Short mmCIF file of C-alpha atoms and ligand atoms in Angstrom, two decimals:
data_model
loop_
_atom_site.label_atom_id
_atom_site.label_comp_id
_atom_site.label_asym_id
_atom_site.label_seq_id
_atom_site.Cartn_x
_atom_site.Cartn_y
_atom_site.Cartn_z
CA MET A 246 0.00 0.00 0.00
CA VAL A 247 1.37 3.41 -0.91
CA ARG A 248 1.54 6.18 1.66
CA GLU A 249 -1.39 8.61 1.66
CA ILE A 250 -0.49 12.26 2.15
CA SER A 251 -2.85 14.47 4.19
CA HIS A 252 -4.01 18.05 3.99
CA PHE A 253 -3.02 20.20 7.00
CA VAL A 254 -5.94 22.29 8.20
CA GLY A 255 -6.69 23.88 11.58
CA GLY A 256 -3.39 22.63 12.98
CA ALA A 257 -4.04 18.96 12.18
CA ALA A 258 -3.61 16.43 9.40
CA ARG A 259 -6.85 15.91 7.47
CA ALA A 260 -7.32 12.92 5.21
CA GLY A 261 -8.62 13.76 1.76
CA ALA A 262 -12.40 13.46 1.49
CA SER A 263 -12.99 14.15 -2.20
CA GLY A 264 -12.18 10.63 -3.35
CA ARG A 265 -9.80 12.12 -5.94
CA PHE A 266 -6.07 11.44 -5.68
CA GLY A 267 -2.91 12.13 -7.66
CA ASP A 268 0.20 9.96 -7.89
CA VAL A 269 3.42 11.18 -6.27
CA PHE A 270 6.36 9.46 -7.93
CA ASP A 271 9.87 8.71 -6.87
CA PRO A 272 11.39 10.12 -10.08
CA SER A 273 14.62 8.20 -9.51
CA THR A 274 12.87 4.83 -9.79
CA GLY A 275 9.72 5.78 -11.65
CA GLU A 276 7.59 4.17 -8.94
CA VAL A 277 4.54 5.71 -7.31
CA GLN A 278 5.57 6.34 -3.71
CA ALA A 279 2.49 8.14 -2.36
CA GLN A 280 -0.99 9.36 -3.18
CA VAL A 281 -1.89 12.99 -2.72
CA PRO A 282 -5.53 13.94 -2.12
CA LEU A 283 -6.98 16.52 -4.51
CA ALA A 284 -9.24 18.77 -2.46
CA SER A 285 -12.86 19.41 -3.31
CA ARG A 286 -14.38 22.90 -3.20
CA ALA A 287 -15.87 22.08 0.22
CA GLU A 288 -12.50 21.03 1.64
CA VAL A 289 -10.84 24.24 0.46
CA GLU A 290 -13.71 26.28 1.87
CA ALA A 291 -13.23 24.55 5.23
CA ALA A 292 -9.56 25.56 5.18
CA ILE A 293 -10.53 29.15 4.38
CA ALA A 294 -13.00 29.14 7.28
CA ASN A 295 -10.28 27.88 9.65
CA ALA A 296 -7.91 30.60 8.47
CA GLN A 297 -10.60 33.26 8.77
CA ASP A 298 -11.32 32.26 12.38
CA ALA A 299 -7.67 32.14 13.42
CA GLN A 300 -6.43 35.33 11.74
CA PRO A 301 -7.72 38.15 14.03
CA ALA A 302 -6.09 36.75 17.16
CA TRP A 303 -2.81 36.17 15.31
CA ALA A 304 -2.88 39.72 13.94
CA ALA A 305 -3.43 41.00 17.48
CA TRP A 306 -0.11 39.50 18.63
CA ASN A 307 2.52 42.23 18.58
CA PRO A 308 4.93 41.91 15.63
CA GLN A 309 7.86 40.94 17.81
CA ARG A 310 5.94 38.07 19.34
CA ARG A 311 4.96 36.86 15.86
CA ALA A 312 8.60 37.14 14.77
CA ARG A 313 9.64 34.88 17.65
CA VAL A 314 7.53 32.10 16.12
CA LEU A 315 9.50 32.52 12.90
CA LEU A 316 12.78 32.41 14.81
CA LYS A 317 11.75 29.24 16.61
CA PHE A 318 10.65 27.76 13.25
CA LEU A 319 14.15 28.47 11.89
CA ASP A 320 15.66 26.45 14.74
CA LEU A 321 13.34 23.54 13.96
CA VAL A 322 14.20 23.62 10.26
CA ALA A 323 17.89 23.58 11.18
CA ARG A 324 17.21 20.54 13.40
CA ASP A 325 15.34 18.74 10.59
CA THR A 326 17.21 19.87 7.48
CA GLU A 327 18.58 16.44 6.63
CA PRO A 328 15.30 14.50 6.65
CA LEU A 329 13.56 17.41 4.92
CA ALA A 330 16.22 17.51 2.20
CA ARG A 331 16.02 13.76 1.62
CA LEU A 332 12.23 13.84 1.46
CA LEU A 333 12.36 16.75 -0.96
CA SER A 334 14.95 15.01 -3.12
CA SER A 335 12.95 11.77 -3.20
CA GLU A 336 9.80 13.48 -4.52
CA HIS A 337 11.36 16.12 -6.77
CA GLY A 338 14.44 14.35 -8.11
CA LYS A 339 16.99 17.08 -7.36
CA THR A 340 20.15 16.01 -5.52
CA VAL A 341 20.19 16.15 -1.72
CA ALA A 342 22.80 18.93 -1.83
CA ASP A 343 20.50 20.95 -4.09
CA ALA A 344 17.51 20.12 -1.87
CA ARG A 345 19.41 21.55 1.12
CA ALA A 346 19.96 24.73 -0.91
CA ASP A 347 16.24 24.81 -1.80
CA ILE A 348 15.43 24.79 1.93
CA GLN A 349 18.20 27.27 2.74
CA ARG A 350 17.01 29.87 0.20
CA GLY A 351 13.58 29.66 1.81
CA VAL A 352 15.06 29.91 5.29
CA GLU A 353 16.84 33.12 4.30
CA VAL A 354 13.51 34.76 3.49
CA VAL A 355 12.03 33.64 6.82
CA GLU A 356 15.10 35.15 8.52
CA PHE A 357 14.40 38.38 6.67
CA ALA A 358 10.69 38.22 7.55
CA ALA A 359 11.61 37.87 11.23
CA GLY A 360 12.54 41.55 10.92
CA ALA A 361 8.80 42.27 10.68
CA PRO A 362 8.74 44.70 13.63
CA HIS A 363 11.03 46.98 11.64
CA LEU A 364 9.47 46.25 8.25
CA LEU A 365 5.94 46.94 9.45
CA LYS A 366 6.80 50.33 10.91
CA GLY A 367 4.65 53.07 9.48
CA GLU A 368 5.42 56.67 8.60
CA TYR A 369 4.71 59.77 10.65
CA SER A 370 4.59 63.46 9.75
CA ALA A 371 4.16 65.83 12.65
CA GLY A 372 2.56 69.26 12.32
CA VAL A 373 1.39 69.14 8.72
CA GLY A 374 -1.20 71.78 9.72
CA THR A 375 -2.19 73.46 12.93
CA GLY A 376 -2.46 70.64 15.44
CA ILE A 377 -2.50 68.09 12.63
CA ASP A 378 -0.31 65.00 12.40
CA VAL A 379 -0.46 62.31 9.73
CA TYR A 380 0.62 58.74 10.18
CA SER A 381 0.32 55.53 8.24
CA MET A 382 0.28 51.96 9.42
CA ARG A 383 0.56 48.61 7.68
CA GLN A 384 -2.22 46.18 8.44
CA PRO A 385 -2.53 42.55 7.35
CA LEU A 386 -4.89 41.70 4.51
CA GLY A 387 -6.59 38.83 6.39
CA VAL A 388 -6.61 35.44 4.68
CA VAL A 389 -4.12 35.13 1.82
CA ALA A 390 -3.16 32.18 -0.38
CA GLY A 391 -0.08 30.88 -2.15
CA ILE A 392 -0.09 28.55 -5.15
CA THR A 393 3.35 27.13 -5.82
CA PRO A 394 5.23 25.06 -8.44
CA PHE A 395 6.96 21.69 -8.16
CA ASN A 396 10.48 22.88 -8.77
CA PHE A 397 11.15 24.53 -5.38
CA PRO A 398 8.84 22.78 -2.92
CA ALA A 399 10.49 24.38 0.14
CA MET A 400 11.87 27.69 -1.08
CA ILE A 401 8.85 29.17 -2.79
CA PRO A 402 6.28 28.21 -0.11
CA LEU A 403 8.63 29.77 2.47
CA TRP A 404 9.06 32.92 0.36
CA LYS A 405 5.32 33.37 0.69
CA MET A 406 4.54 32.01 4.16
CA GLY A 407 7.34 33.87 5.95
CA PRO A 408 6.38 37.46 5.09
CA ALA A 409 2.62 36.76 4.96
CA LEU A 410 2.57 35.26 8.47
CA ALA A 411 4.99 37.79 9.94
CA ALA A 412 2.68 40.55 8.71
CA GLY A 413 -0.24 39.04 10.64
CA ASN A 414 -2.12 37.22 7.88
CA ALA A 415 -3.49 33.70 7.91
CA PHE A 416 -2.13 31.68 5.01
CA ILE A 417 -3.41 28.89 2.81
CA LEU A 418 -0.86 27.08 0.70
CA LYS A 419 -1.81 25.05 -2.35
CA PRO A 420 1.52 23.42 -3.15
CA SER A 421 2.35 21.46 -6.28
CA GLU A 422 0.63 18.10 -6.28
CA ARG A 423 3.82 16.53 -7.69
CA ASP A 424 5.98 16.94 -4.54
CA PRO A 425 3.59 17.87 -1.74
CA SER A 426 5.19 16.31 1.37
CA VAL A 427 7.76 18.96 2.32
CA PRO A 428 5.22 21.82 2.40
CA VAL A 429 3.15 19.81 4.90
CA ARG A 430 6.23 19.18 7.06
CA LEU A 431 6.97 22.92 7.02
CA ALA A 432 3.44 23.66 8.27
CA GLU A 433 3.86 21.07 11.03
CA LEU A 434 7.11 22.72 12.07
CA PHE A 435 5.37 26.11 12.23
CA LEU A 436 2.78 24.58 14.55
CA GLU A 437 5.56 23.11 16.71
CA ALA A 438 7.19 26.57 16.75
CA GLY A 439 4.08 28.01 18.37
CA LEU A 440 2.01 29.23 15.43
CA PRO A 441 -1.64 29.08 16.49
CA ALA A 442 -3.67 26.35 14.79
CA GLY A 443 -5.51 27.52 11.67
CA VAL A 444 -3.11 30.37 10.86
CA LEU A 445 -1.29 28.21 8.32
CA ASN A 446 -3.12 25.58 6.26
CA VAL A 447 -1.98 23.38 3.40
CA VAL A 448 -4.54 22.03 0.95
CA HIS A 449 -3.46 19.84 -1.94
CA GLY A 450 -5.23 19.89 -5.20
CA ASP A 451 -5.54 20.87 -8.80
CA LYS A 452 -7.64 23.38 -10.74
CA GLU A 453 -10.69 22.81 -8.51
CA ALA A 454 -8.77 23.83 -5.39
CA VAL A 455 -7.17 26.80 -7.14
CA ASP A 456 -10.48 28.01 -8.55
CA THR A 457 -12.05 27.83 -5.10
CA LEU A 458 -9.31 30.08 -3.71
CA LEU A 459 -9.81 32.45 -6.65
CA ASP A 460 -13.59 32.60 -6.24
CA ASP A 461 -13.84 33.00 -2.47
CA ASP A 462 -14.27 36.56 -1.21
CA ARG A 463 -12.58 35.73 2.08
CA VAL A 464 -9.23 35.23 0.29
CA LYS A 465 -7.76 38.70 -0.16
CA ALA A 466 -4.54 38.01 -2.05
CA ILE A 467 -3.00 35.30 -4.20
CA GLY A 468 0.72 34.78 -4.67
CA PHE A 469 1.39 32.40 -7.56
CA VAL A 470 4.53 30.91 -9.05
CA GLY A 471 4.43 28.46 -11.96
CA SER A 472 4.14 28.37 -15.73
CA THR A 473 3.14 31.46 -17.71
CA PRO A 474 -0.28 30.34 -19.01
CA ILE A 475 -1.44 29.50 -15.48
CA ALA A 476 0.14 32.69 -14.09
CA GLN A 477 -1.85 34.72 -16.63
CA TYR A 478 -5.06 32.86 -15.81
CA ILE A 479 -4.64 33.33 -12.08
CA TYR A 480 -3.65 36.98 -12.39
CA ALA A 481 -6.64 37.80 -14.61
CA THR A 482 -9.14 35.85 -12.50
CA ALA A 483 -7.86 37.15 -9.17
CA ALA A 484 -7.98 40.73 -10.47
CA ALA A 485 -11.49 40.27 -11.85
CA ASN A 486 -12.53 39.02 -8.41
CA GLY A 487 -11.03 42.08 -6.69
CA LYS A 488 -8.04 40.33 -5.18
CA ARG A 489 -4.48 41.46 -4.97
CA ALA A 490 -2.27 39.16 -7.07
CA GLN A 491 1.36 38.63 -7.94
CA CYS A 492 1.95 35.84 -10.43
CA PHE A 493 5.36 34.71 -11.62
CA GLY A 494 5.74 32.63 -14.75
CA GLY A 495 8.21 30.85 -16.99
CA ALA A 496 11.61 31.93 -18.22
CA LYS A 497 14.27 31.72 -20.90
CA ASN A 498 17.43 33.01 -19.30
CA HIS A 499 20.36 34.07 -21.50
CA LEU A 500 24.02 34.26 -20.61
CA ILE A 501 25.97 36.65 -22.84
CA VAL A 502 29.62 35.71 -23.31
CA MET A 503 31.84 38.61 -24.31
CA PRO A 504 35.09 37.81 -26.15
CA ASP A 505 37.15 39.06 -23.19
CA ALA A 506 35.53 36.64 -20.71
CA ASP A 507 37.45 33.76 -19.17
CA LEU A 508 35.93 30.91 -21.19
CA ASP A 509 36.74 28.18 -18.67
CA GLU A 510 34.93 30.16 -16.01
CA VAL A 511 32.02 30.72 -18.42
CA ALA A 512 31.83 27.04 -19.40
CA ASP A 513 31.75 25.98 -15.74
CA ALA A 514 29.06 28.57 -15.01
CA LEU A 515 26.96 27.38 -17.95
CA ILE A 516 27.27 23.72 -17.01
CA GLY A 517 26.17 24.34 -13.42
CA SER A 518 23.37 26.75 -14.18
CA GLY A 519 22.17 24.98 -17.32
CA TYR A 520 22.10 21.38 -16.09
CA GLY A 521 21.82 21.72 -12.30
CA SER A 522 18.49 20.33 -11.07
CA ALA A 523 18.08 18.89 -14.59
CA GLY A 524 17.39 22.42 -15.84
CA GLU A 525 14.16 22.55 -13.83
CA ARG A 526 14.83 26.01 -12.41
CA CYS A 527 13.16 29.24 -13.41
CA MET A 528 16.61 30.84 -13.13
CA ALA A 529 18.42 28.12 -15.10
CA ILE A 530 20.51 29.46 -17.93
CA SER A 531 19.09 27.84 -21.05
CA VAL A 532 20.61 30.09 -23.75
CA ALA A 533 24.32 30.83 -24.16
CA VAL A 534 25.04 33.81 -26.40
CA PRO A 535 28.72 33.95 -27.34
CA VAL A 536 29.72 37.17 -29.11
CA GLY A 537 31.77 36.56 -32.25
CA GLU A 538 32.53 33.32 -34.08
CA ALA A 539 35.86 32.72 -32.35
CA THR A 540 34.24 32.99 -28.90
CA ALA A 541 31.42 30.68 -30.02
CA ASP A 542 33.74 28.01 -31.44
CA ALA A 543 35.96 27.97 -28.37
CA LEU A 544 33.02 27.93 -25.98
CA ALA A 545 31.23 25.13 -27.82
CA GLU A 546 34.36 22.99 -27.61
CA LYS A 547 34.68 23.55 -23.85
CA LEU A 548 31.01 22.80 -23.28
CA VAL A 549 31.14 19.55 -25.25
CA GLU A 550 34.09 18.38 -23.13
CA ARG A 551 32.28 19.16 -19.89
CA VAL A 552 28.90 17.78 -20.94
CA ALA A 553 30.53 14.43 -21.70
CA LYS A 554 31.68 14.21 -18.08
CA LEU A 555 28.34 14.96 -16.40
CA ARG A 556 27.02 12.25 -14.10
CA VAL A 557 23.27 11.68 -14.08
CA GLY A 558 21.64 9.27 -11.66
CA PRO A 559 19.34 8.77 -8.68
CA SER A 560 18.88 11.90 -6.64
CA LEU A 561 19.91 10.34 -3.32
CA ASP A 562 23.30 9.33 -4.79
CA ASP A 563 25.77 11.98 -3.62
CA THR A 564 28.09 11.43 -6.57
CA VAL A 565 25.69 12.56 -9.32
CA ASP A 566 25.60 16.07 -10.79
CA TYR A 567 21.90 16.00 -11.39
CA GLY A 568 19.00 13.58 -10.99
CA PRO A 569 15.87 12.69 -12.90
CA LEU A 570 13.16 15.01 -14.18
CA VAL A 571 10.01 15.24 -12.11
CA ASN A 572 7.84 12.81 -14.11
CA ALA A 573 7.52 10.86 -17.35
CA ALA A 574 5.46 13.64 -18.96
CA ALA A 575 8.38 16.05 -18.46
CA VAL A 576 10.78 13.59 -20.13
CA GLU A 577 8.39 13.22 -23.08
CA ARG A 578 7.92 16.98 -23.43
CA VAL A 579 11.65 17.71 -23.40
CA THR A 580 12.36 14.79 -25.76
CA ARG A 581 9.83 16.26 -28.21
CA ALA A 582 11.47 19.69 -27.96
CA ILE A 583 14.87 18.14 -28.79
CA ALA A 584 13.42 16.32 -31.82
CA GLN A 585 11.84 19.57 -32.99
CA GLY A 586 15.19 21.35 -32.65
CA VAL A 587 16.86 18.71 -34.82
CA ALA A 588 14.05 18.96 -37.39
CA ASP A 589 14.42 22.75 -37.44
CA GLY A 590 18.10 22.47 -38.32
CA ALA A 591 19.86 23.26 -35.04
CA GLU A 592 23.20 21.50 -34.62
CA LEU A 593 22.96 18.80 -31.93
CA LEU A 594 26.33 18.62 -30.15
CA ALA A 595 25.20 16.32 -27.32
CA ASP A 596 22.04 14.22 -27.29
CA GLY A 597 20.66 13.20 -23.90
CA ARG A 598 17.63 11.32 -25.20
CA GLY A 599 17.08 7.71 -24.23
CA LEU A 600 19.43 7.72 -21.24
CA THR A 601 19.07 4.62 -19.05
CA VAL A 602 20.57 4.52 -15.57
CA PRO A 603 21.53 0.94 -14.64
CA GLY A 604 19.45 -0.32 -11.72
CA HIS A 605 16.97 2.55 -12.24
CA GLU A 606 15.65 1.69 -15.70
CA HIS A 607 12.22 3.17 -15.05
CA GLY A 608 13.46 6.49 -13.64
CA PHE A 609 12.70 9.76 -15.46
CA TYR A 610 16.19 10.48 -16.76
CA LEU A 611 17.46 12.62 -19.59
CA GLY A 612 21.10 13.15 -20.36
CA PRO A 613 22.57 16.59 -20.93
CA THR A 614 21.70 17.96 -24.34
CA LEU A 615 23.57 20.74 -26.14
CA PHE A 616 22.61 22.54 -29.33
CA ASP A 617 24.64 25.01 -31.36
CA ARG A 618 23.56 27.38 -34.15
CA VAL A 619 20.05 27.84 -32.80
CA THR A 620 18.27 30.83 -34.31
CA PRO A 621 15.62 33.09 -32.74
CA GLU A 622 12.84 31.72 -35.00
CA MET A 623 13.19 28.17 -33.68
CA ASP A 624 10.87 26.74 -30.99
CA LEU A 625 14.01 25.69 -29.13
CA TYR A 626 14.71 29.38 -28.62
CA ARG A 627 11.20 30.70 -28.18
CA ASP A 628 9.81 28.12 -25.73
CA GLU A 629 10.76 27.39 -22.16
CA ILE A 630 12.05 23.78 -22.24
CA PHE A 631 12.58 23.27 -18.49
CA GLY A 632 14.96 20.36 -18.87
CA PRO A 633 18.69 19.63 -19.23
CA VAL A 634 18.98 21.34 -22.60
CA LEU A 635 21.39 24.19 -23.25
CA ILE A 636 21.33 26.01 -26.57
CA ILE A 637 23.90 28.28 -28.17
CA VAL A 638 22.68 31.27 -30.16
CA ARG A 639 25.61 33.01 -31.81
CA ALA A 640 25.65 36.82 -31.92
CA ASP A 641 27.86 38.95 -34.18
CA ASP A 642 28.39 41.77 -31.71
CA TYR A 643 27.40 43.14 -28.31
CA GLU A 644 24.38 45.04 -29.68
CA ALA A 645 22.95 41.89 -31.27
CA ALA A 646 23.57 39.97 -28.03
CA LEU A 647 21.83 42.65 -25.96
CA ARG A 648 18.79 42.54 -28.26
CA LEU A 649 18.20 38.81 -27.79
CA PRO A 650 17.13 38.72 -24.11
CA SER A 651 15.65 42.20 -24.41
CA GLU A 652 13.30 41.16 -27.20
CA HIS A 653 12.49 37.70 -25.86
CA ALA A 654 8.93 37.17 -24.62
CA TYR A 655 10.26 36.10 -21.20
CA GLY A 656 12.23 38.44 -18.97
CA ASN A 657 13.16 36.62 -15.77
CA GLY A 658 16.95 36.50 -15.39
CA VAL A 659 19.93 37.24 -17.61
CA ALA A 660 23.69 37.25 -17.19
CA ILE A 661 26.74 38.69 -18.85
CA PHE A 662 30.32 37.47 -18.47
CA THR A 663 32.97 40.06 -19.28
CA ARG A 664 36.09 41.69 -17.81
CA ASP A 665 34.98 45.09 -19.11
CA GLY A 666 33.20 47.34 -16.62
CA ASP A 667 31.76 49.66 -19.27
CA THR A 668 30.11 46.79 -21.12
CA ALA A 669 28.76 45.28 -17.92
CA ARG A 670 27.38 48.62 -16.79
CA ASP A 671 25.75 49.34 -20.13
CA PHE A 672 24.23 45.87 -20.17
CA ALA A 673 22.77 46.17 -16.66
CA ALA A 674 21.27 49.55 -17.53
CA HIS A 675 19.72 48.59 -20.88
CA VAL A 676 18.74 44.93 -20.88
CA ASN A 677 14.95 44.49 -20.72
CA THR A 678 14.88 41.81 -18.01
CA GLY A 679 14.03 41.79 -14.31
CA MET A 680 17.16 40.27 -12.75
CA VAL A 681 20.71 40.65 -14.03
CA GLY A 682 23.92 38.81 -13.20
CA ILE A 683 27.34 40.26 -13.95
CA ASN A 684 29.76 37.34 -13.94
CA VAL A 685 27.08 35.57 -11.89
CA PRO A 686 25.15 32.86 -13.76
CA ILE A 687 22.07 32.51 -11.53
CA PRO A 688 21.31 36.01 -10.26
CA VAL A 689 18.67 35.07 -7.68
CA PRO A 690 18.66 38.14 -5.44
CA ILE A 691 19.33 37.72 -1.74
CA ALA A 692 16.36 37.68 0.62
CA TYR A 693 16.39 41.39 1.48
CA HIS A 694 16.27 42.47 -2.16
CA THR A 695 13.34 41.49 -4.34
CA PHE A 696 12.88 38.70 -6.87
CA GLY A 697 10.74 39.19 -9.94
CA GLY A 698 10.81 38.80 -13.69
CA TRP A 699 9.46 41.11 -16.38
CA LYS A 700 7.30 40.59 -19.47
CA GLN A 701 5.80 37.07 -19.63
CA SER A 702 7.76 36.06 -16.53
CA GLY A 703 5.81 38.17 -14.06
CA PHE A 704 2.35 39.69 -13.68
CA GLY A 705 1.62 42.21 -10.94
CA ASP A 706 3.48 45.23 -9.71
CA LEU A 707 5.22 43.94 -6.60
CA ASN A 708 8.01 41.37 -6.42
CA GLN A 709 8.64 38.46 -4.11
CA HIS A 710 10.60 38.82 -0.85
CA GLY A 711 12.51 41.90 0.25
CA PRO A 712 10.45 44.94 1.28
CA ASP A 713 8.00 44.28 -1.60
CA ALA A 714 6.78 41.15 0.22
CA PHE A 715 5.59 43.26 3.14
CA ARG A 716 3.98 45.75 0.75
CA PHE A 717 2.17 42.90 -0.96
CA TYR A 718 0.92 41.23 2.22
CA THR A 719 -0.24 44.41 3.96
CA LYS A 720 -2.52 47.32 3.21
CA THR A 721 -1.62 50.83 4.25
CA LYS A 722 -3.98 52.86 6.40
CA THR A 723 -3.28 56.58 6.67
CA VAL A 724 -4.59 58.56 9.62
CA THR A 725 -4.92 62.34 9.66
CA SER A 726 -5.35 63.45 13.24
CA ARG A 727 -6.10 66.90 14.61
CA TRP A 728 -5.85 67.99 18.20
CA PRO A 729 -6.81 71.63 17.98
CA SER A 730 -5.73 72.76 21.47
CA GLY A 731 -8.71 74.97 21.97
CA VAL A 732 -8.67 76.58 18.47
CA ARG A 733 -12.18 76.25 17.10
CA GLU A 734 -12.72 76.47 13.34
CA GLU A 735 -15.88 77.45 11.47
CA ALA A 736 -17.51 74.91 9.15
CA SER A 737 -15.66 74.93 5.83
CA PHE A 738 -17.05 73.93 2.44
CA VAL A 739 -13.64 73.88 0.73
CA ILE A 740 -11.45 70.80 0.64
CA PRO A 741 -8.57 71.32 3.10
CA THR A 742 -5.19 72.20 1.55
CA MET A 743 -1.73 72.76 2.99
CA GLU A 744 -1.37 76.43 2.10
P1 LIG B 202 2.45 24.79 -13.22
O1 LIG B 202 2.00 26.07 -13.80
O2 LIG B 202 2.11 23.53 -13.92
O3 LIG B 202 1.88 24.61 -11.73
C1 LIG B 202 2.03 25.63 -10.76
C2 LIG B 202 0.86 25.56 -9.79
O4 LIG B 202 -0.36 25.82 -10.50
C3 LIG B 202 0.71 24.19 -9.14
O5 LIG B 202 0.36 24.36 -7.78
C4 LIG B 202 -0.44 23.55 -9.93
O6 LIG B 202 -1.18 22.63 -9.18
C5 LIG B 202 -1.28 24.74 -10.31
N1 LIG B 202 -2.00 24.53 -11.59
C6 LIG B 202 -1.60 23.78 -12.64
N2 LIG B 202 -2.51 23.83 -13.63
C7 LIG B 202 -3.52 24.62 -13.20
C8 LIG B 202 -4.75 25.06 -13.77
N3 LIG B 202 -5.12 24.69 -15.00
N4 LIG B 202 -5.51 25.89 -13.06
C9 LIG B 202 -5.15 26.28 -11.82
N5 LIG B 202 -4.00 25.89 -11.22
C10 LIG B 202 -3.18 25.08 -11.90
O7 LIG B 202 4.04 24.92 -13.01
P2 LIG B 202 5.06 23.79 -12.56
O8 LIG B 202 5.25 22.84 -13.69
O9 LIG B 202 4.70 23.26 -11.23
O10 LIG B 202 6.38 24.67 -12.36
C11 LIG B 202 7.27 24.95 -13.41
C12 LIG B 202 7.03 26.33 -13.97
O11 LIG B 202 7.15 27.30 -12.93
C13 LIG B 202 8.06 26.74 -15.00
O12 LIG B 202 7.41 27.42 -16.04
C14 LIG B 202 8.99 27.67 -14.23
O13 LIG B 202 9.69 28.61 -15.02
C15 LIG B 202 8.02 28.35 -13.35
N6 LIG B 202 8.67 28.95 -12.21
C16 LIG B 202 8.76 30.31 -12.18
C17 LIG B 202 9.40 30.94 -11.13
C18 LIG B 202 9.51 32.43 -11.07
O14 LIG B 202 9.81 32.96 -10.01
N7 LIG B 202 9.24 33.12 -12.15
C19 LIG B 202 9.94 30.16 -10.09
C20 LIG B 202 9.81 28.77 -10.15
C21 LIG B 202 9.17 28.18 -11.22
#
């Protein structure tokens, strides 16, 4: 009998009642290791009701007391990092080392959110008129929800829970149904850290659960991360229903290689950021753009050498560079994209299709794939592949290289490798993309700055983590207060001004 995963509502595990389940695989073996319940509308509504009941008392705790729960939670995550990382790795397929990093990047945002007493401070202007002071305060929205993707089952839920809870909201998480166990463990740890029951709930599910969160008036904000079509759907529906929404989508991240760059350093950076986690990262570099034919030829040679040495295998094996993809559908989708690239005339330098790992013949593996001479019209360039596929698009000069990411439909991350400060500075100023790396291949900003892509990679006007997270999860109330000290004014029929 396979393990049955539970929802986590009102501070307790709740077995699924809808009768609908999804399979949770062990991608390294291809076996079903658990069943995840897919919540009905009624089950999601029950979670919302729990959150609604618990939120006012939580919001009434002073911010420092709420922050202490986050600090205690951080201790518990530190205690449990190893089992959490192994659980994460076994459901997602990323290596244990990468799973630890997934948890750690989430932890860093909770550490930042523990600064809530400072971040929630309002503004004050004394004496704006006779006896008049103005101040503003940040108040929680109430019940808010997060809908998160499979590829960072710890980091992205924590990016949302940390600031939302610290700001005094109750939170409902609808994690990916493909690797749902770690989010539940995180909610259990929050309860153990002293979070009142009902303040944090996890409901598993698919479109039915998501649509319930979108439709329900009690849910005031939705934070989404996932693919672009779903991000657009959720953003449009949430907005039409009067909710605040921030929705982050897919990506096609370029790395520009200037002729003066150290090509060994560049090749290592491309291998790590292109194939790490089997390319299933929204900040993976999937397009290398060498400038000039000589740079391109030399880089391609170095990449081919390195790709041949990559070790692919089960995610719990510490000696592999990357593990399997998340499921068989992902392997099929990426395999189709590779075939399309070949049909479109791109030059296949390394073909990862059909990889079998001895002893794990049914696992969802794909070897590293490398294409050269890809052109901007090809699907390989236009579409997000989300697999271990790196493509080279050759550019004649810096201007042509700058245009590629700037004109691409996605605008998540981008990088440039160069020794020239002028070029780097010009690039950072002009590239039409949300996050930029200069000699840094995966420019995921640290917790106290914000993370967010542009164009088809992000919908909404506030980013994730950093001060934007507190802006997103709070509403500002502004109070104008007058204590006239005995000065009595006549009724006025003119709007007050500051003359
Ligand atoms: P996905 O869009 O398939 O799923 C994301 C979430 O939406 C899941 O919780 C899923 O259950 C839900 N969902 C799926 N279909 C739905 C539907 N029809 N209606 C309502 N909800 C639905 O994404 P994924 O495959 O889990 O994650 C990979 C994608 O996420 C990639 O495109 C990747 O680039 C993107 N991503 C983006 C960022 C970022 O910050 N921009 C970060 C991580 C991942």
